[in-house]
Amino acid sequence: MAINPDALDPRLISNTKSLLEDKSRRIVIVTHTNPDGDAVGSSLGMYICLRNAGCLDVEVVVPNAYPGFLKWLPFNEKVIVASDRPQKARELIMGADLVFCLDFNGFSRIDALQDVLVSANGVKVLIDHHPEPEPGFDLVFSYPGSSSTAELVYEFFEALGWSSCVDQEAAECLYAGIVTDTGSFSYSCNNPGTYLITAKLIRTGVDGERIHRLIYNTYSSDRMRLLGYCLSERLVVMPEQQTAYISLGKNDLDRFHYQEGDTEGVVNYALSIENISLAALFTEHEDHIKVSFRSAGDVDVNRFARDHFYGGGHVNAAGGKSFDPMESTLLRFEELVKALTSG
């Protein structure tokens, strides 16, 4: 459930506020690999709020590229993509006095930036809603019951007494984060607090209908055809295991001129099948297979991803990787699912 800002640890809030009172501090905001709407939205929302609070030396660093349907976000052009500018990203993180780590709970979730963040001397502040945060962060705001990190960022600034820093541009970013991480308020949103915060964001002038169009109604014809191909040719249903999955090889992606973000949400179609409680999407990349998991009810894909696919996330939404070929990855997945359901 979302939390009241008064419930944020007052000691942590006081410590963080003291750090932020020195407006000359160099601040870097970092998020996880393959940034999604919540990662980018919460990071840019925090960037704008900190700037409005008078912190002028603020940067946003993401490990790699993110979907084009997020490029409309205010101040998107300020984001440093580490895979494009690795030296710049390393210099910023190493030189930071304060590093906000948003929407991830372990250093392995930032891949190539892991070593530099671990060795950086700046104070590391975690703001995240994934369960079981790993050690290594200096100040930890971890609330798995929250709908999104974007929601937590709003509560963070409210707890600081800086809610006036959330202007319309910041609110648009945070609203986008909440919308995408709840699937347009279709999951992880059973708390009134989520809607109260959303209402506060809309009061700043956010146009929710416009943002929905910008996020969800910008499919290219290739992306739409890829979706059709996924459902007609690549969908496998295992009815006895209440499982469905989709797999896409590199040739499939090339055939439909794949762009970053084109498979966003595809796994949800597999989960929407009647009597399916576990869904997966396997996507082949150069050196690994990316795996996305979704589930219904008490099927814990966070634990499944942690135990078998070098990943993690939430109980009903998680991700991971496989370093085996596609055929053996799918075979292992089927065997794991059969063992899971037979038990």
mmCIF file of N, CA and C in Angstrom, residues 1 6 13 26 28 41 59 67 103 121 129 147 157 182 191 199 211 219 222-223 229 250 272 281 286 293 319 327 331:
data_model
loop_
_atom_site.group_PDB
_atom_site.id
_atom_site.type_symbol
_atom_site.label_atom_id
_atom_site.label_comp_id
_atom_site.label_asym_id
_atom_site.label_seq_id
_atom_site.Cartn_x
_atom_site.Cartn_y
_atom_site.Cartn_z
ATOM 1 N N MET A 1 0.838 -1.196 0.000
ATOM 2 C CA MET A 1 0.000 0.000 0.000
ATOM 3 C C MET A 1 0.868 1.239 0.000
ATOM 4 N N ASP A 6 4.119 11.090 6.492
ATOM 5 C CA ASP A 6 4.496 11.122 7.901
ATOM 6 C C ASP A 6 5.099 9.795 8.340
ATOM 7 N N ILE A 13 14.673 11.087 6.758
ATOM 8 C CA ILE A 13 14.273 12.346 6.114
ATOM 9 C C ILE A 13 15.146 13.485 6.608
ATOM 10 N N ARG A 26 27.136 18.006 -5.530
ATOM 11 C CA ARG A 26 26.963 17.393 -6.845
ATOM 12 C C ARG A 26 26.089 16.152 -6.684
ATOM 13 N N VAL A 28 23.771 13.033 -8.433
ATOM 14 C CA VAL A 28 23.506 12.195 -9.596
ATOM 15 C C VAL A 28 22.350 11.256 -9.257
ATOM 16 N N GLY A 41 10.487 8.107 -15.358
ATOM 17 C CA GLY A 41 9.572 9.112 -14.813
ATOM 18 C C GLY A 41 9.977 9.571 -13.421
ATOM 19 N N GLU A 59 22.330 15.644 -12.132
ATOM 20 C CA GLU A 59 22.409 14.904 -13.389
ATOM 21 C C GLU A 59 21.608 13.610 -13.262
ATOM 22 N N PRO A 67 12.668 3.235 -24.009
ATOM 23 C CA PRO A 67 11.723 3.300 -25.135
ATOM 24 C C PRO A 67 11.437 4.709 -25.635
ATOM 25 N N ASP A 103 14.422 3.044 -8.147
ATOM 26 C CA ASP A 103 13.712 1.941 -8.794
ATOM 27 C C ASP A 103 14.561 0.689 -8.981
ATOM 28 N N ASN A 121 32.380 7.338 -3.831
ATOM 29 C CA ASN A 121 32.440 7.784 -2.440
ATOM 30 C C ASN A 121 31.209 8.554 -1.996
ATOM 31 N N HIS A 129 10.687 0.528 -4.482
ATOM 32 C CA HIS A 129 9.517 -0.225 -3.995
ATOM 33 C C HIS A 129 9.621 -1.721 -4.279
ATOM 34 N N SER A 147 2.905 1.690 -4.988
ATOM 35 C CA SER A 147 2.590 1.321 -6.376
ATOM 36 C C SER A 147 3.785 1.467 -7.300
ATOM 37 N N PHE A 157 9.318 14.124 -1.320
ATOM 38 C CA PHE A 157 9.371 15.591 -1.325
ATOM 39 C C PHE A 157 8.315 16.193 -0.404
ATOM 40 N N THR A 182 1.547 0.754 -12.937
ATOM 41 C CA THR A 182 0.285 0.147 -12.514
ATOM 42 C C THR A 182 -0.526 -0.352 -13.708
ATOM 43 N N ASN A 191 -4.745 0.880 -3.228
ATOM 44 C CA ASN A 191 -4.630 1.766 -2.066
ATOM 45 C C ASN A 191 -5.141 3.155 -2.408
ATOM 46 N N ALA A 199 -4.267 12.536 -7.789
ATOM 47 C CA ALA A 199 -5.108 13.745 -7.833
ATOM 48 C C ALA A 199 -4.271 15.002 -7.605
ATOM 49 N N ILE A 211 -1.201 12.250 -21.665
ATOM 50 C CA ILE A 211 -0.089 11.378 -21.297
ATOM 51 C C ILE A 211 -0.391 9.936 -21.681
ATOM 52 N N TYR A 219 2.174 3.370 -31.268
ATOM 53 C CA TYR A 219 2.733 2.179 -31.919
ATOM 54 C C TYR A 219 3.108 2.488 -33.369
ATOM 55 N N ASP A 222 5.317 -1.462 -37.546
ATOM 56 C CA ASP A 222 6.152 -2.627 -37.286
ATOM 57 C C ASP A 222 5.882 -3.195 -35.892
ATOM 58 N N ARG A 223 5.725 -2.318 -34.924
ATOM 59 C CA ARG A 223 5.456 -2.796 -33.561
ATOM 60 C C ARG A 223 4.102 -3.494 -33.487
ATOM 61 N N TYR A 229 2.319 -11.047 -34.555
ATOM 62 C CA TYR A 229 3.163 -12.216 -34.753
ATOM 63 C C TYR A 229 3.371 -12.959 -33.434
ATOM 64 N N LYS A 250 16.328 -13.401 -32.276
ATOM 65 C CA LYS A 250 16.877 -12.192 -32.902
ATOM 66 C C LYS A 250 16.376 -12.029 -34.329
ATOM 67 N N SER A 272 -3.342 -12.552 -19.859
ATOM 68 C CA SER A 272 -4.773 -12.242 -19.953
ATOM 69 C C SER A 272 -5.618 -13.423 -20.436
ATOM 70 N N LEU A 281 7.825 -13.801 -21.179
ATOM 71 C CA LEU A 281 8.282 -13.370 -22.498
ATOM 72 C C LEU A 281 9.789 -13.523 -22.537
ATOM 73 N N GLU A 286 22.023 -9.878 -27.907
ATOM 74 C CA GLU A 286 23.340 -10.304 -28.390
ATOM 75 C C GLU A 286 24.007 -11.328 -27.474
ATOM 76 N N PHE A 293 8.500 -11.747 -16.541
ATOM 77 C CA PHE A 293 7.503 -12.601 -15.912
ATOM 78 C C PHE A 293 6.332 -11.762 -15.392
ATOM 79 N N GLY A 319 11.651 -9.729 -13.625
ATOM 80 C CA GLY A 319 12.449 -9.923 -14.829
ATOM 81 C C GLY A 319 13.715 -10.681 -14.504
ATOM 82 N N GLU A 327 16.537 -22.331 -27.183
ATOM 83 C CA GLU A 327 15.888 -23.638 -27.090
ATOM 84 C C GLU A 327 16.058 -24.263 -25.702
ATOM 85 N N LEU A 331 13.247 -24.918 -22.704
ATOM 86 C CA LEU A 331 13.101 -26.269 -22.165
ATOM 87 C C LEU A 331 13.247 -26.244 -20.642
#
